[in-house]
CSV table of C-alpha atoms in Angstrom, one decimal:
chain,number,residue,atom,x,y,z
A,352,MET,CA,-110.5,-178.8,7.6
A,353,ARG,CA,-108.7,-175.6,7.4
A,354,THR,CA,-107.8,-174.0,4.2
A,355,PRO,CA,-104.6,-172.1,3.6
A,356,THR,CA,-106.7,-168.8,3.2
A,357,GLU,CA,-108.4,-169.7,6.4
A,358,ASP,CA,-104.8,-170.2,8.5
A,359,ARG,CA,-103.6,-167.2,6.6
A,360,THR,CA,-106.3,-165.1,7.6
A,361,ASP,CA,-106.5,-166.4,11.4
A,362,ALA,CA,-102.1,-165.1,11.2
A,363,VAL,CA,-103.4,-161.7,9.8
A,364,PHE,CA,-106.1,-161.0,13.0
A,365,HIS,CA,-103.2,-162.3,15.7
A,366,ALA,CA,-100.2,-160.4,14.1
A,367,LEU,CA,-103.2,-156.9,14.1
A,368,SER,CA,-104.2,-158.2,17.4
A,369,ASP,CA,-101.0,-156.7,19.2
A,370,ARG,CA,-100.7,-152.8,19.2
A,371,THR,CA,-97.0,-152.8,19.0
A,372,ARG,CA,-96.9,-154.8,15.6
A,373,ARG,CA,-99.4,-152.9,14.2
A,374,ASP,CA,-97.6,-150.0,15.1
A,375,ILE,CA,-94.2,-151.6,14.0
A,376,LEU,CA,-96.0,-152.5,10.6
A,377,ARG,CA,-97.6,-148.9,10.2
A,378,ARG,CA,-93.9,-147.8,10.2
A,379,LEU,CA,-92.5,-150.5,7.9
A,380,LEU,CA,-95.2,-149.8,5.3
A,381,GLY,CA,-93.2,-146.3,5.4
A,382,GLY,CA,-90.4,-148.0,3.9
A,383,GLU,CA,-87.3,-150.4,4.8
A,384,SER,CA,-86.1,-150.4,8.2
A,385,SER,CA,-83.4,-152.8,9.9
A,386,VAL,CA,-84.8,-154.3,13.2
A,387,SER,CA,-82.2,-152.8,14.7
A,388,ALA,CA,-83.4,-149.7,14.2
A,389,LEU,CA,-86.7,-150.3,15.1
A,390,ALA,CA,-85.7,-151.1,18.8
A,391,PRO,CA,-85.2,-148.4,20.5
A,392,MET,CA,-88.3,-146.8,19.5
A,393,TYR,CA,-90.1,-149.2,21.8
A,394,GLU,CA,-89.5,-150.1,25.6
A,395,MET,CA,-88.3,-153.7,24.9
A,396,SER,CA,-85.7,-155.7,23.6
A,397,LEU,CA,-84.3,-156.4,20.3
A,398,THR,CA,-85.2,-160.2,20.6
A,399,ALA,CA,-88.8,-159.1,21.1
A,400,VAL,CA,-88.9,-156.6,18.5
A,401,GLN,CA,-87.8,-159.3,16.6
A,402,LYS,CA,-90.1,-161.5,17.5
A,403,HIS,CA,-93.0,-159.0,16.6
A,404,VAL,CA,-91.6,-158.5,13.1
A,405,ASN,CA,-91.1,-162.0,13.1
A,406,VAL,CA,-94.9,-163.0,13.4
A,407,LEU,CA,-95.8,-159.8,11.0
A,408,GLU,CA,-93.9,-161.4,8.7
A,409,ARG,CA,-95.2,-165.1,9.2
A,410,ALA,CA,-98.6,-163.1,8.4
A,411,GLY,CA,-97.6,-161.9,5.1
A,412,LEU,CA,-97.7,-158.2,6.4
A,413,VAL,CA,-93.8,-157.6,6.4
A,414,THR,CA,-90.8,-158.7,4.0
A,415,LYS,CA,-87.5,-159.3,5.5
A,416,ARG,CA,-84.1,-159.5,3.3
A,417,ARG,CA,-80.6,-159.8,5.1
A,418,ARG,CA,-77.8,-157.2,4.3
A,419,GLY,CA,-75.0,-158.5,6.0
A,420,ARG,CA,-75.6,-159.6,9.5
A,421,GLU,CA,-79.1,-156.9,9.7
A,422,ALA,CA,-82.2,-157.8,9.2
A,423,LEU,CA,-84.4,-155.6,6.8
A,424,ALA,CA,-88.0,-155.6,6.9
A,425,ARG,CA,-90.7,-153.8,4.9
A,426,GLY,CA,-94.1,-153.1,5.1
A,427,ASP,CA,-96.2,-155.8,2.2
A,428,VAL,CA,-98.8,-153.1,1.4
A,429,GLU,CA,-101.0,-155.5,-1.0
A,430,ALA,CA,-101.3,-157.6,2.0
A,431,VAL,CA,-102.0,-154.7,3.8
A,432,ARG,CA,-104.7,-153.8,1.2
A,433,SER,CA,-106.2,-157.7,0.8
A,434,ALA,CA,-106.6,-157.7,4.9
A,435,ALA,CA,-108.5,-154.5,4.6
A,436,HIS,CA,-110.7,-155.7,2.2
A,437,LEU,CA,-111.1,-158.8,4.3
A,438,LEU,CA,-112.2,-156.3,6.7
A,439,ARG,CA,-114.6,-154.7,4.7
A,440,GLU,CA,-116.7,-158.1,3.6
A,441,LEU,CA,-116.5,-159.1,7.2
A,442,GLU,CA,-117.8,-155.4,8.3
A,443,GLU,CA,-120.8,-155.7,5.5
A,444,LEU,CA,-121.3,-159.2,6.3
A,445,TRP,CA,-122.1,-158.0,10.2
A,446,ARG,CA,-124.6,-155.1,8.8
A,447,GLY,CA,-126.8,-157.2,7.3
A,448,HIS,CA,-126.7,-159.1,10.5
A,449,VAL,CA,-127.5,-156.1,12.2
A,450,SER,CA,-129.9,-154.7,9.3
A,451,ARG,CA,-131.7,-157.9,10.4
A,452,ILE,CA,-132.1,-157.8,13.8
A,453,ASP,CA,-133.2,-154.5,13.9
A,454,GLY,CA,-135.6,-155.7,11.4
A,455,LEU,CA,-136.6,-158.0,14.1
A,456,VAL,CA,-136.9,-155.9,16.8
A,457,ASP,CA,-139.0,-153.5,14.6
A,458,ALA,CA,-141.6,-156.2,13.6
A,459,GLY,CA,-141.4,-157.3,17.1
A,460,SER,CA,-142.3,-153.8,18.3
A,461,GLN,CA,-145.1,-153.0,15.7
A,462,GLU,CA,-147.0,-156.7,17.0
A,463,GLU,CA,-146.8,-155.3,20.9
A,464,ASP,CA,-148.4,-152.2,19.4
A,465,ASP,CA,-150.7,-153.8,17.4
A,466,HIS,CA,-151.5,-156.0,20.5
A,467,ALA,CA,-152.1,-153.4,22.8
A,468,GLY,CA,-154.0,-151.6,20.7
A,469,HIS,CA,-156.8,-154.1,20.5
A,470,ARG,CA,-156.6,-154.3,24.3
A,471,HIS,CA,-157.5,-150.6,24.5
A,472,GLN,CA,-160.4,-151.2,21.7
A,473,HIS,CA,-162.2,-153.9,23.8
């Protein structure tokens, strides 16, 4: 059974997997902007940019509010910090795995050297 944290983590990774969304997020971390003001910066329709912003919002990386007919979006710095923390945890986990693999490879190389030394002594 999936937990809400796992669902949110998946949503964050999905949102950040796209280069355009990462760029939109960078811009929105710099300050609030209307979605219509973002659209001309990309070679896509306003609707496509809105969809990207919606993905970021569902992941919790962006908050939106309405001002009249205009949708304003802002990057959520705390959510991005949380995502960065998760990535650091994953990096540490992988470094641990790589260190163990390196240790196994080194042990295997040492064992081969030991066997080769015994063959040459006889």
